[in-house]
Amino acid sequence: MVKAKQERHTEKGLLAALHADIRFGDALKACMNCGICTAICPAASFYPYDPRQVCIQVQSNDEAVIESLLKSDDIWQCGQCMSCKPRCPRGNVPGMLIQVLRKVSQETGLFQYSELGRLQYDIVVNIGNNLFETGYCVTPDLMIPQNHPEQGPVWEWIYENKAEVFEKVGATYRQPGAGACRDIDTETLAELHAIFEQTGCMELMDKVRNFAGHRG
Amino acid sequence: MKWTSYEKEIAADDFFYVRSCIRQTFFPGAENVLLNILRERLKLTVVEDARHTSCTGIGYHTDIVPLETIMTVVARQMALMTESGFKNLLVSCVTSFGIYNEVLHLWDDHPELETKVREHLWRATRREFVKPANVAHASDVIYKYRREIAQMAQYKLVNAQTGEPLKGVDHIGCHYAKIFPVKGIGGAEFPRVLSDVVTEFGASSVDYPERRHCCGFGFRQYILKETRGYSVSNSKIKFESMAPYQPDFIVANCPGCAMFLDRWQYTLSEMEGKTYDAAGRGIPVLSHEELAGLVLGYDPWEIGLQMHQVQPESLLEKMGVVFDPGGKFRTRGGRQLPRPQEPDILLV
C-alpha cells in the first residue's frame, strides 16, 4: 500500500492548479476527440496510452476524474516528443498537457500512487544531482557501462579510456576553459544553484525526494 | 500553407555557440569539427563562453526542472551572449533548440513572464540580457553553407567504384520542427534541412515511410531502466521502415537521435540476431557535422567516428576515403589503446 502524503496547497482544486500553469492555454483549447494524436503517438505504440483519453479526462472539468488521472500511470507514459503538436487539427498539444499534469501531480504528491510516477525519484537522483554537481544533464561519467549495457562495447571502451579518447577528438574533458565536456567553474555552478533556488527547482526536487519517503 | 513558410532566416555570421550535453558526451568530435569548419573553412566568427551550462532541457522534459527555472537558465545563456557582444545564437542540440524557441515564444505571448524571468536572473546572478536576433541550429548553418562546403569537398557521397549516388536516410529529431514547424527548414512534414545537404554532397535521399517517427528517446523513457524498451521499440520501427531501401548511411540532426539510432542497432542485433543491412555491419549513423567533415576530408578518427558503435568503415570504403586503419585506436600521443570488444552479431 502506498501511504500518500498530500499537501494542502491545492485548496482551489486540481483543475485550478492546471489552469494556473501558463502552458495550459497552449496545451488544451477544445479537443474534438478525433484521435489523430493517438494515431501518431510513439508512446501509444508501446504502452496502453491514449493521449486522446487524457484530453477527454481533463476536458471533463471533473475534479475526481482529474485526481484519478494525476494518480495514474497514464501521465508518465508520454515521451514528450511533441509529435502530437503539428498534427492536431485544433492546435492542441497533448504532450504539453502532460507536462502540466506531471507538474501538478508532483506538487500535490499524487504521483506517489503511480508505479511509473514514483520513478521520478530516480530522475531527481540521476539527472537532478548531475545538473547540480556538474552543470550538465548528462556527462560521460554518468553513463556507467554496467547501468547501460545497451550502449555496447564501444562505449565501454570510451568509458575506460575517457581521457585519451576525448583528447583525440579535440574535447576538453574535465578541464577548465571552453570546449566539449569541460569542467564548469565553481562561480558558474553557484549562479546555477542560485537560479535553481530562486525559481523553485530545489523546492520541486526536495518535494519529490520527501514524497519518495512514502513510497510503497 | 505557402511554400515560403517552410523557409526561415538563418544568420550568416557572428554566432554565439552553446553546446549539447548529449552531443559532447557521445560525439564530442562532431562539435569540434563543426567549429573547425565554420571558423577555418568558411571563415565565420563563432565564439564560445566557457561559463555557459546545460540548458537543463533534459531536466525540463523529465519534469524535474520547472518552466521558470529553465527560462532563467536560458536567460543566463542569453546574458553571456549579450556580454560578449553577439546576437546570433548557434545551438548544438535539438532539444535545446526547441527550448530556446519555446521560451522566446512564451515570452512573446506573455511579456509579464519575461519580466519575471528578468527579475529572477537579476536576483540570482546580477545579469541582464538582450534576446537573440536569430536562433539557428547547427544543421541550419551547414544547410545554409551546403553549396560552399560541396565546392570545397574532397569526397562526395557517391560510390567511388560505380559512380552511383549513395543512398541516405535522414532523421530530423522531433524538437527541431514539430514544436515550431516554422523554425525548421521544410517544417515538420517536409523536412529538408538534412536531405538538401546530403543531395548537395552527391547522395540521393530516401523519403522512407517512418522518416518522421520519433527515435524513441522519450526522455524519462530512456533514462529509466524500467522503461527503456520504449526507446528501442520506436527506433526499431524506423529501422524496419528504412531497411528495404538499403541505405548506405543515416544522417541525424539531433545528438540523442544519432546516439540511439547507432546504439540500438547494436542492441537489436544482440536481442534478435538481426542487422538492418545486407552485410551485417549495420547502417552507419552520422550527424550533419560529421558528414560535412567527412566530405571535406577530415581524418575520420580526429572527428570521432571511432566513437560510434556501428563502425563507419563501410561508408568510408564506398566513398573512397583514404584513411589510416591503424589510427583508429591510437591516442593523440601515438599510443595504441586496447581495441573495444567485438559484438556477437554486428560485424566490425
mmCIF file of N, CA, C and O in Angstrom, chain A residues 23 42-43 45-47 76-81 83 85-87 99 102 106 116 120 135-138 147-148 150-154 157 164 166-170 179-182 188 191 198-199 201, chain B residues 19 21 24-25 28 32 48 50-52 54 60-63 69 72 76 120 123 127 174-175 178-179 189 218-222 227-228 230 233 259 263-264 266-267 304 309 327 329-330 332 335 338 341:
data_model
loop_
_atom_site.group_PDB
_atom_site.id
_atom_site.type_symbol
_atom_site.label_atom_id
_atom_site.label_comp_id
_atom_site.label_asym_id
_atom_site.label_seq_id
_atom_site.Cartn_x
_atom_site.Cartn_y
_atom_site.Cartn_z
ATOM 1 N N ARG A 23 1.276 27.250 -19.489
ATOM 2 C CA ARG A 23 1.283 26.410 -20.696
ATOM 3 C C ARG A 23 -0.079 25.785 -20.981
ATOM 4 O O ARG A 23 -0.317 25.294 -22.089
ATOM 5 N N PRO A 42 4.188 7.914 -30.451
ATOM 6 C CA PRO A 42 5.110 6.794 -30.216
ATOM 7 C C PRO A 42 4.828 6.072 -28.906
ATOM 8 O O PRO A 42 5.028 4.860 -28.815
ATOM 9 N N ALA A 43 4.345 6.799 -27.901
ATOM 10 C CA ALA A 43 4.034 6.155 -26.617
ATOM 11 C C ALA A 43 2.846 5.219 -26.766
ATOM 12 O O ALA A 43 2.798 4.146 -26.142
ATOM 13 N N SER A 45 2.164 3.505 -29.270
ATOM 14 C CA SER A 45 2.545 2.289 -29.973
ATOM 15 C C SER A 45 3.265 1.322 -29.038
ATOM 16 O O SER A 45 3.541 0.187 -29.408
ATOM 17 N N PHE A 46 3.585 1.779 -27.835
ATOM 18 C CA PHE A 46 4.331 0.936 -26.892
ATOM 19 C C PHE A 46 3.515 0.598 -25.653
ATOM 20 O O PHE A 46 3.502 -0.532 -25.180
ATOM 21 N N TYR A 47 2.853 1.610 -25.108
ATOM 22 C CA TYR A 47 2.054 1.443 -23.882
ATOM 23 C C TYR A 47 0.564 1.420 -24.236
ATOM 24 O O TYR A 47 0.171 1.875 -25.312
ATOM 25 N N TRP A 76 2.580 9.274 -17.096
ATOM 26 C CA TRP A 76 4.042 9.065 -17.096
ATOM 27 C C TRP A 76 4.502 8.257 -18.305
ATOM 28 O O TRP A 76 5.658 7.858 -18.388
ATOM 29 N N GLN A 77 3.599 7.989 -19.222
ATOM 30 C CA GLN A 77 3.945 7.162 -20.376
ATOM 31 C C GLN A 77 4.318 7.969 -21.613
ATOM 32 O O GLN A 77 4.894 7.446 -22.565
ATOM 33 N N CYS A 78 4.007 9.233 -21.615
ATOM 34 C CA CYS A 78 4.329 10.110 -22.748
ATOM 35 C C CYS A 78 5.840 10.328 -22.813
ATOM 36 O O CYS A 78 6.512 10.398 -21.785
ATOM 37 N N GLY A 79 6.395 10.431 -24.019
ATOM 38 C CA GLY A 79 7.827 10.685 -24.183
ATOM 39 C C GLY A 79 8.147 12.141 -24.487
ATOM 40 O O GLY A 79 9.298 12.471 -24.734
ATOM 41 N N GLN A 80 7.140 12.994 -24.472
ATOM 42 C CA GLN A 80 7.314 14.433 -24.756
ATOM 43 C C GLN A 80 8.073 14.681 -26.058
ATOM 44 O O GLN A 80 8.873 15.612 -26.154
ATOM 45 N N CYS A 81 7.816 13.850 -27.066
ATOM 46 C CA CYS A 81 8.430 14.099 -28.376
ATOM 47 C C CYS A 81 7.710 15.225 -29.093
ATOM 48 O O CYS A 81 8.245 15.835 -30.008
ATOM 49 N N SER A 83 5.230 14.949 -31.090
ATOM 50 C CA SER A 83 4.737 14.583 -32.422
ATOM 51 C C SER A 83 3.269 14.967 -32.587
ATOM 52 O O SER A 83 2.788 15.178 -33.701
ATOM 53 N N LYS A 85 1.899 17.708 -31.656
ATOM 54 C CA LYS A 85 1.670 19.151 -31.839
ATOM 55 C C LYS A 85 1.350 19.547 -33.282
ATOM 56 O O LYS A 85 0.333 20.205 -33.521
ATOM 57 N N PRO A 86 2.182 19.166 -34.250
ATOM 58 C CA PRO A 86 1.872 19.641 -35.610
ATOM 59 C C PRO A 86 0.676 18.953 -36.245
ATOM 60 O O PRO A 86 0.161 19.432 -37.253
ATOM 61 N N ARG A 87 0.222 17.846 -35.673
ATOM 62 C CA ARG A 87 -0.849 17.087 -36.318
ATOM 63 C C ARG A 87 -2.245 17.436 -35.802
ATOM 64 O O ARG A 87 -3.235 17.157 -36.468
ATOM 65 N N GLN A 99 2.991 17.698 -19.522
ATOM 66 C CA GLN A 99 3.949 18.442 -18.691
ATOM 67 C C GLN A 99 3.235 19.138 -17.532
ATOM 68 O O GLN A 99 3.719 19.145 -16.399
ATOM 69 N N ARG A 102 1.965 16.484 -15.001
ATOM 70 C CA ARG A 102 3.055 15.938 -14.175
ATOM 71 C C ARG A 102 3.497 16.947 -13.126
ATOM 72 O O ARG A 102 3.830 16.567 -11.996
ATOM 73 N N GLN A 106 3.248 16.106 -9.165
ATOM 74 C CA GLN A 106 4.417 16.134 -8.266
ATOM 75 C C GLN A 106 4.194 17.131 -7.126
ATOM 76 O O GLN A 106 4.535 16.867 -5.971
ATOM 77 N N LEU A 116 4.890 4.183 -12.108
ATOM 78 C CA LEU A 116 5.769 4.934 -13.011
ATOM 79 C C LEU A 116 6.064 6.319 -12.460
ATOM 80 O O LEU A 116 7.162 6.846 -12.616
ATOM 81 N N GLN A 120 10.070 9.094 -10.525
ATOM 82 C CA GLN A 120 10.611 10.463 -10.572
ATOM 83 C C GLN A 120 11.756 10.637 -9.584
ATOM 84 O O GLN A 120 12.663 11.435 -9.790
ATOM 85 N N GLY A 135 26.601 20.901 -13.767
ATOM 86 C CA GLY A 135 26.071 21.910 -14.697
ATOM 87 C C GLY A 135 25.599 21.323 -16.008
ATOM 88 O O GLY A 135 25.209 22.049 -16.921
ATOM 89 N N TYR A 136 25.640 19.987 -16.114
ATOM 90 C CA TYR A 136 25.158 19.299 -17.318
ATOM 91 C C TYR A 136 24.086 18.280 -16.921
ATOM 92 O O TYR A 136 24.153 17.700 -15.837
ATOM 93 N N CYS A 137 23.149 18.033 -17.844
ATOM 94 C CA CYS A 137 22.178 16.964 -17.593
ATOM 95 C C CYS A 137 22.854 15.598 -17.689
ATOM 96 O O CYS A 137 22.567 14.689 -16.915
ATOM 97 N N VAL A 138 23.722 15.465 -18.680
ATOM 98 C CA VAL A 138 24.395 14.192 -18.941
ATOM 99 C C VAL A 138 25.884 14.467 -19.083
ATOM 100 O O VAL A 138 26.280 15.463 -19.689
ATOM 101 N N ASN A 147 25.360 0.105 -16.014
ATOM 102 C CA ASN A 147 23.974 0.571 -15.996
ATOM 103 C C ASN A 147 23.415 0.761 -17.402
ATOM 104 O O ASN A 147 22.224 1.012 -17.570
ATOM 105 N N HIS A 148 24.318 0.712 -18.375
ATOM 106 C CA HIS A 148 23.897 0.969 -19.760
ATOM 107 C C HIS A 148 24.478 -0.073 -20.709
ATOM 108 O O HIS A 148 25.247 0.257 -21.618
ATOM 109 N N GLU A 150 23.103 -1.412 -23.074
ATOM 110 C CA GLU A 150 22.655 -1.141 -24.445
ATOM 111 C C GLU A 150 23.620 -0.238 -25.207
ATOM 112 O O GLU A 150 23.541 -0.127 -26.429
ATOM 113 N N GLN A 151 24.515 0.432 -24.476
ATOM 114 C CA GLN A 151 25.454 1.327 -25.142
ATOM 115 C C GLN A 151 26.545 0.558 -25.893
ATOM 116 O O GLN A 151 27.198 1.116 -26.765
ATOM 117 N N GLY A 152 26.732 -0.707 -25.550
ATOM 118 C CA GLY A 152 27.633 -1.544 -26.325
ATOM 119 C C GLY A 152 29.100 -1.409 -25.963
ATOM 120 O O GLY A 152 29.497 -0.552 -25.172
ATOM 121 N N PRO A 153 29.916 -2.288 -26.566
ATOM 122 C CA PRO A 153 31.335 -2.351 -26.204
ATOM 123 C C PRO A 153 32.137 -1.124 -26.585
ATOM 124 O O PRO A 153 33.158 -0.842 -25.956
ATOM 125 N N VAL A 154 31.718 -0.403 -27.611
ATOM 126 C CA VAL A 154 32.480 0.809 -27.960
ATOM 127 C C VAL A 154 32.350 1.849 -26.843
ATOM 128 O O VAL A 154 33.341 2.490 -26.466
ATOM 129 N N TRP A 157 34.564 0.899 -24.070
ATOM 130 C CA TRP A 157 35.958 1.255 -24.428
ATOM 131 C C TRP A 157 36.190 2.751 -24.227
ATOM 132 O O TRP A 157 37.206 3.158 -23.653
ATOM 133 N N GLU A 164 42.026 9.789 -22.937
ATOM 134 C CA GLU A 164 42.717 9.696 -24.228
ATOM 135 C C GLU A 164 41.753 9.849 -25.408
ATOM 136 O O GLU A 164 42.067 10.511 -26.395
ATOM 137 N N PHE A 166 38.754 11.318 -25.524
ATOM 138 C CA PHE A 166 38.226 12.675 -25.657
ATOM 139 C C PHE A 166 39.306 13.654 -26.136
ATOM 140 O O PHE A 166 39.028 14.557 -26.931
ATOM 141 N N GLU A 167 40.520 13.454 -25.677
ATOM 142 C CA GLU A 167 41.608 14.328 -26.136
ATOM 143 C C GLU A 167 41.823 14.185 -27.638
ATOM 144 O O GLU A 167 42.001 15.167 -28.359
ATOM 145 N N LYS A 168 41.756 12.946 -28.109
ATOM 146 C CA LYS A 168 41.999 12.677 -29.534
ATOM 147 C C LYS A 168 41.043 13.460 -30.435
ATOM 148 O O LYS A 168 41.424 13.915 -31.516
ATOM 149 N N VAL A 169 39.783 13.619 -29.988
ATOM 150 C CA VAL A 169 38.789 14.268 -30.857
ATOM 151 C C VAL A 169 38.613 15.747 -30.510
ATOM 152 O O VAL A 169 37.654 16.382 -30.945
ATOM 153 N N GLY A 170 39.550 16.278 -29.743
ATOM 154 C CA GLY A 170 39.563 17.727 -29.503
ATOM 155 C C GLY A 170 38.708 18.205 -28.358
ATOM 156 O O GLY A 170 38.483 19.408 -28.211
ATOM 157 N N GLY A 179 35.211 24.307 -24.419
ATOM 158 C CA GLY A 179 35.365 23.018 -25.082
ATOM 159 C C GLY A 179 34.345 21.999 -24.611
ATOM 160 O O GLY A 179 33.625 22.208 -23.633
ATOM 161 N N ALA A 180 34.319 20.873 -25.344
ATOM 162 C CA ALA A 180 33.352 19.818 -25.044
ATOM 163 C C ALA A 180 33.721 19.097 -23.752
ATOM 164 O O ALA A 180 34.872 18.740 -23.545
ATOM 165 N N CYS A 181 32.730 18.883 -22.911
ATOM 166 C CA CYS A 181 32.888 18.127 -21.652
ATOM 167 C C CYS A 181 33.841 18.797 -20.670
ATOM 168 O O CYS A 181 34.429 18.131 -19.807
ATOM 169 N N ARG A 182 34.004 20.125 -20.823
ATOM 170 C CA ARG A 182 34.867 20.858 -19.882
ATOM 171 C C ARG A 182 34.257 20.843 -18.484
ATOM 172 O O ARG A 182 33.041 20.667 -18.328
ATOM 173 N N THR A 188 30.255 29.668 -11.806
ATOM 174 C CA THR A 188 29.108 29.385 -12.687
ATOM 175 C C THR A 188 28.132 28.437 -12.002
ATOM 176 O O THR A 188 26.909 28.648 -12.048
ATOM 177 N N GLU A 191 26.038 30.261 -9.625
ATOM 178 C CA GLU A 191 24.952 31.005 -10.290
ATOM 179 C C GLU A 191 23.798 30.060 -10.643
ATOM 180 O O GLU A 191 22.626 30.408 -10.477
ATOM 181 N N GLN A 198 16.116 30.196 -6.614
ATOM 182 C CA GLN A 198 15.250 31.346 -6.867
ATOM 183 C C GLN A 198 13.947 30.966 -7.575
ATOM 184 O O GLN A 198 12.901 31.559 -7.331
ATOM 185 N N THR A 199 14.015 29.969 -8.444
ATOM 186 C CA THR A 199 12.887 29.685 -9.334
ATOM 187 C C THR A 199 12.110 28.415 -8.960
ATOM 188 O O THR A 199 11.260 27.968 -9.733
ATOM 189 N N CYS A 201 13.198 25.258 -8.384
ATOM 190 C CA CYS A 201 13.676 23.932 -8.809
ATOM 191 C C CYS A 201 14.100 23.091 -7.602
ATOM 192 O O CYS A 201 13.785 21.899 -7.526
ATOM 193 N N ARG B 19 26.706 24.496 -26.395
ATOM 194 C CA ARG B 19 26.940 23.070 -26.609
ATOM 195 C C ARG B 19 25.757 22.214 -26.145
ATOM 196 O O ARG B 19 24.842 22.711 -25.497
ATOM 197 N N CYS B 21 24.639 18.709 -24.065
ATOM 198 C CA CYS B 21 25.067 17.697 -23.090
ATOM 199 C C CYS B 21 25.303 16.350 -23.765
ATOM 200 O O CYS B 21 26.288 15.669 -23.501
ATOM 201 N N GLN B 24 28.191 16.403 -26.729
ATOM 202 C CA GLN B 24 29.567 16.467 -26.238
ATOM 203 C C GLN B 24 29.947 15.210 -25.452
ATOM 204 O O GLN B 24 31.117 14.872 -25.351
ATOM 205 N N THR B 25 28.943 14.513 -24.917
ATOM 206 C CA THR B 25 29.235 13.269 -24.199
ATOM 207 C C THR B 25 29.526 12.123 -25.165
ATOM 208 O O THR B 25 30.500 11.391 -24.987
ATOM 209 N N PRO B 28 31.759 14.113 -29.127
ATOM 210 C CA PRO B 28 32.396 15.424 -28.953
ATOM 211 C C PRO B 28 33.149 15.887 -30.187
ATOM 212 O O PRO B 28 33.274 17.096 -30.429
ATOM 213 N N ASN B 32 33.488 19.631 -32.284
ATOM 214 C CA ASN B 32 34.798 20.170 -32.625
ATOM 215 C C ASN B 32 34.931 20.429 -34.123
ATOM 216 O O ASN B 32 35.425 21.477 -34.544
ATOM 217 N N GLU B 48 32.570 31.026 -28.080
ATOM 218 C CA GLU B 48 32.022 30.172 -27.038
ATOM 219 C C GLU B 48 32.446 30.757 -25.697
ATOM 220 O O GLU B 48 33.592 31.200 -25.559
ATOM 221 N N ALA B 50 33.019 29.771 -21.850
ATOM 222 C CA ALA B 50 33.154 28.578 -21.010
ATOM 223 C C ALA B 50 32.169 28.584 -19.850
ATOM 224 O O ALA B 50 31.945 27.551 -19.217
ATOM 225 N N ARG B 51 31.558 29.740 -19.580
ATOM 226 C CA ARG B 51 30.641 29.816 -18.442
ATOM 227 C C ARG B 51 29.220 29.405 -18.791
ATOM 228 O O ARG B 51 28.339 29.447 -17.937
ATOM 229 N N HIS B 52 28.985 29.040 -20.062
ATOM 230 C CA HIS B 52 27.616 28.582 -20.344
ATOM 231 C C HIS B 52 27.451 27.158 -19.824
ATOM 232 O O HIS B 52 28.423 26.428 -19.626
ATOM 233 N N SER B 54 24.525 23.590 -19.339
ATOM 234 C CA SER B 54 23.380 22.897 -19.934
ATOM 235 C C SER B 54 22.183 23.846 -19.948
ATOM 236 O O SER B 54 22.028 24.675 -19.046
ATOM 237 N N TYR B 60 14.018 19.487 -17.823
ATOM 238 C CA TYR B 60 12.694 20.063 -18.079
ATOM 239 C C TYR B 60 11.752 18.997 -18.653
ATOM 240 O O TYR B 60 10.616 18.853 -18.202
ATOM 241 N N HIS B 61 12.260 18.246 -19.615
ATOM 242 C CA HIS B 61 11.387 17.242 -20.250
ATOM 243 C C HIS B 61 11.290 15.940 -19.452
ATOM 244 O O HIS B 61 10.568 15.027 -19.847
ATOM 245 N N THR B 62 12.041 15.855 -18.338
ATOM 246 C CA THR B 62 11.765 14.776 -17.381
ATOM 247 C C THR B 62 11.022 15.344 -16.176
ATOM 248 O O THR B 62 10.861 14.664 -15.159
ATOM 249 N N ASP B 63 10.647 16.599 -16.263
ATOM 250 C CA ASP B 63 9.687 17.213 -15.330
ATOM 251 C C ASP B 63 10.247 17.486 -13.937
ATOM 252 O O ASP B 63 9.476 17.641 -12.988
ATOM 253 N N THR B 69 12.482 27.893 -14.079
ATOM 254 C CA THR B 69 13.911 27.594 -13.909
ATOM 255 C C THR B 69 14.597 27.536 -15.257
ATOM 256 O O THR B 69 15.633 28.184 -15.475
ATOM 257 N N THR B 72 15.034 30.835 -16.852
ATOM 258 C CA THR B 72 16.075 31.678 -16.256
ATOM 259 C C THR B 72 17.464 31.179 -16.637
ATOM 260 O O THR B 72 18.382 31.975 -16.859
ATOM 261 N N ARG B 76 20.163 33.269 -18.759
ATOM 262 C CA ARG B 76 21.584 33.429 -18.393
ATOM 263 C C ARG B 76 22.492 33.190 -19.605
ATOM 264 O O ARG B 76 23.471 33.908 -19.802
ATOM 265 N N HIS B 120 14.149 37.243 -11.853
ATOM 266 C CA HIS B 120 14.807 36.042 -11.313
ATOM 267 C C HIS B 120 16.308 36.070 -11.628
ATOM 268 O O HIS B 120 17.146 35.803 -10.770
ATOM 269 N N ARG B 123 18.195 38.744 -9.637
ATOM 270 C CA ARG B 123 18.360 38.373 -8.219
ATOM 271 C C ARG B 123 19.399 37.256 -8.052
ATOM 272 O O ARG B 123 20.192 37.273 -7.125
ATOM 273 N N ARG B 127 22.734 39.522 -13.669
ATOM 274 C CA ARG B 127 22.962 39.607 -15.123
ATOM 275 C C ARG B 127 21.700 40.111 -15.818
ATOM 276 O O ARG B 127 20.579 39.942 -15.318
ATOM 277 N N CYS B 174 12.596 15.204 -33.300
ATOM 278 C CA CYS B 174 11.257 15.779 -33.125
ATOM 279 C C CYS B 174 11.282 17.261 -32.748
ATOM 280 O O CYS B 174 10.497 18.045 -33.278
ATOM 281 N N HIS B 175 12.158 17.643 -31.839
ATOM 282 C CA HIS B 175 12.066 19.016 -31.319
ATOM 283 C C HIS B 175 12.684 20.054 -32.250
ATOM 284 O O HIS B 175 12.664 21.242 -31.947
ATOM 285 N N LYS B 178 8.871 19.896 -34.876
ATOM 286 C CA LYS B 178 7.496 19.535 -34.517
ATOM 287 C C LYS B 178 6.892 20.539 -33.540
ATOM 288 O O LYS B 178 5.676 20.735 -33.536
ATOM 289 N N ILE B 179 7.732 21.141 -32.694
ATOM 290 C CA ILE B 179 7.178 22.104 -31.732
ATOM 291 C C ILE B 179 6.830 23.400 -32.460
ATOM 292 O O ILE B 179 5.741 23.944 -32.293
ATOM 293 N N GLU B 189 6.614 18.362 -41.678
ATOM 294 C CA GLU B 189 6.128 17.339 -42.614
ATOM 295 C C GLU B 189 7.038 17.132 -43.817
ATOM 296 O O GLU B 189 7.062 16.050 -44.394
ATOM 297 N N GLY B 218 12.305 9.729 -25.703
ATOM 298 C CA GLY B 218 11.238 9.789 -24.699
ATOM 299 C C GLY B 218 11.682 10.311 -23.342
ATOM 300 O O GLY B 218 10.977 10.149 -22.342
ATOM 301 N N PHE B 219 12.873 10.906 -23.266
ATOM 302 C CA PHE B 219 13.412 11.488 -22.032
ATOM 303 C C PHE B 219 13.381 10.473 -20.888
ATOM 304 O O PHE B 219 14.225 9.616 -20.829
ATOM 305 N N ARG B 220 12.384 10.524 -20.000
ATOM 306 C CA ARG B 220 12.373 9.586 -18.866
ATOM 307 C C ARG B 220 12.308 8.134 -19.351
ATOM 308 O O ARG B 220 12.794 7.230 -18.680
ATOM 309 N N GLN B 221 11.709 7.955 -20.546
ATOM 310 C CA GLN B 221 11.526 6.578 -21.016
ATOM 311 C C GLN B 221 12.864 5.887 -21.227
ATOM 312 O O GLN B 221 13.012 4.702 -20.936
ATOM 313 N N TYR B 222 13.866 6.621 -21.727
ATOM 314 C CA TYR B 222 15.192 6.019 -21.871
ATOM 315 C C TYR B 222 15.972 6.066 -20.561
ATOM 316 O O TYR B 222 16.644 5.100 -20.185
ATOM 317 N N THR B 227 11.835 1.489 -18.240
ATOM 318 C CA THR B 227 11.018 1.816 -19.413
ATOM 319 C C THR B 227 11.861 1.959 -20.679
ATOM 320 O O THR B 227 11.381 2.488 -21.678
ATOM 321 N N ARG B 228 13.084 1.496 -20.625
ATOM 322 C CA ARG B 228 13.988 1.703 -21.757
ATOM 323 C C ARG B 228 13.508 0.972 -23.018
ATOM 324 O O ARG B 228 13.898 1.325 -24.139
ATOM 325 N N TYR B 230 10.752 1.206 -24.385
ATOM 326 C CA TYR B 230 10.036 2.209 -25.198
ATOM 327 C C TYR B 230 10.958 2.735 -26.280
ATOM 328 O O TYR B 230 10.585 2.893 -27.447
ATOM 329 N N SER B 233 12.103 0.142 -28.963
ATOM 330 C CA SER B 233 10.960 -0.259 -29.798
ATOM 331 C C SER B 233 10.665 0.773 -30.880
ATOM 332 O O SER B 233 10.335 0.427 -32.019
ATOM 333 N N MET B 259 22.729 9.117 -31.377
ATOM 334 C CA MET B 259 23.245 8.104 -30.454
ATOM 335 C C MET B 259 22.317 6.885 -30.412
ATOM 336 O O MET B 259 22.762 5.735 -30.502
ATOM 337 N N ARG B 263 23.294 3.126 -31.282
ATOM 338 C CA ARG B 263 23.387 2.108 -30.230
ATOM 339 C C ARG B 263 22.293 1.049 -30.331
ATOM 340 O O ARG B 263 22.523 -0.131 -30.042
ATOM 341 N N TRP B 264 21.092 1.469 -30.724
ATOM 342 C CA TRP B 264 20.013 0.482 -30.762
ATOM 343 C C TRP B 264 20.210 -0.540 -31.876
ATOM 344 O O TRP B 264 19.676 -1.645 -31.812
ATOM 345 N N TYR B 266 23.021 -1.956 -32.400
ATOM 346 C CA TYR B 266 23.803 -2.976 -31.673
ATOM 347 C C TYR B 266 22.878 -3.792 -30.771
ATOM 348 O O TYR B 266 22.895 -5.036 -30.778
ATOM 349 N N THR B 267 22.057 -3.082 -29.992
ATOM 350 C CA THR B 267 21.180 -3.766 -29.028
ATOM 351 C C THR B 267 20.239 -4.735 -29.744
ATOM 352 O O THR B 267 20.066 -5.877 -29.317
ATOM 353 N N GLY B 304 36.104 11.712 -34.648
ATOM 354 C CA GLY B 304 35.471 10.854 -33.642
ATOM 355 C C GLY B 304 34.580 9.750 -34.162
ATOM 356 O O GLY B 304 33.731 9.242 -33.413
ATOM 357 N N GLN B 309 29.127 2.994 -32.347
ATOM 358 C CA GLN B 309 29.086 1.541 -32.210
ATOM 359 C C GLN B 309 29.000 0.874 -33.581
ATOM 360 O O GLN B 309 29.663 -0.118 -33.830
ATOM 361 N N GLY B 327 45.106 4.110 -37.175
ATOM 362 C CA GLY B 327 44.963 5.307 -36.336
ATOM 363 C C GLY B 327 43.707 5.309 -35.490
ATOM 364 O O GLY B 327 43.520 6.163 -34.617
ATOM 365 N N PHE B 329 42.446 3.489 -33.073
ATOM 366 C CA PHE B 329 42.507 3.353 -31.611
ATOM 367 C C PHE B 329 43.831 3.880 -31.060
ATOM 368 O O PHE B 329 44.287 3.466 -30.006
ATOM 369 N N ARG B 330 44.432 4.796 -31.801
ATOM 370 C CA ARG B 330 45.695 5.394 -31.376
ATOM 371 C C ARG B 330 45.406 6.724 -30.679
ATOM 372 O O ARG B 330 44.548 7.499 -31.113
ATOM 373 N N ARG B 332 46.313 10.585 -29.209
ATOM 374 C CA ARG B 332 46.953 11.729 -29.859
ATOM 375 C C ARG B 332 48.478 11.626 -29.753
ATOM 376 O O ARG B 332 49.202 12.042 -30.645
ATOM 377 N N ARG B 335 50.066 6.375 -28.807
ATOM 378 C CA ARG B 335 49.976 5.088 -28.112
ATOM 379 C C ARG B 335 48.744 4.313 -28.594
ATOM 380 O O ARG B 335 47.670 4.901 -28.770
ATOM 381 N N PRO B 338 43.941 -0.488 -26.190
ATOM 382 C CA PRO B 338 43.326 -1.798 -26.477
ATOM 383 C C PRO B 338 42.052 -1.606 -27.293
ATOM 384 O O PRO B 338 41.356 -0.601 -27.149
ATOM 385 N N GLN B 341 35.807 -4.550 -27.320
ATOM 386 C CA GLN B 341 35.354 -5.920 -27.566
ATOM 387 C C GLN B 341 34.460 -5.942 -28.798
ATOM 388 O O GLN B 341 33.775 -4.959 -29.093
#
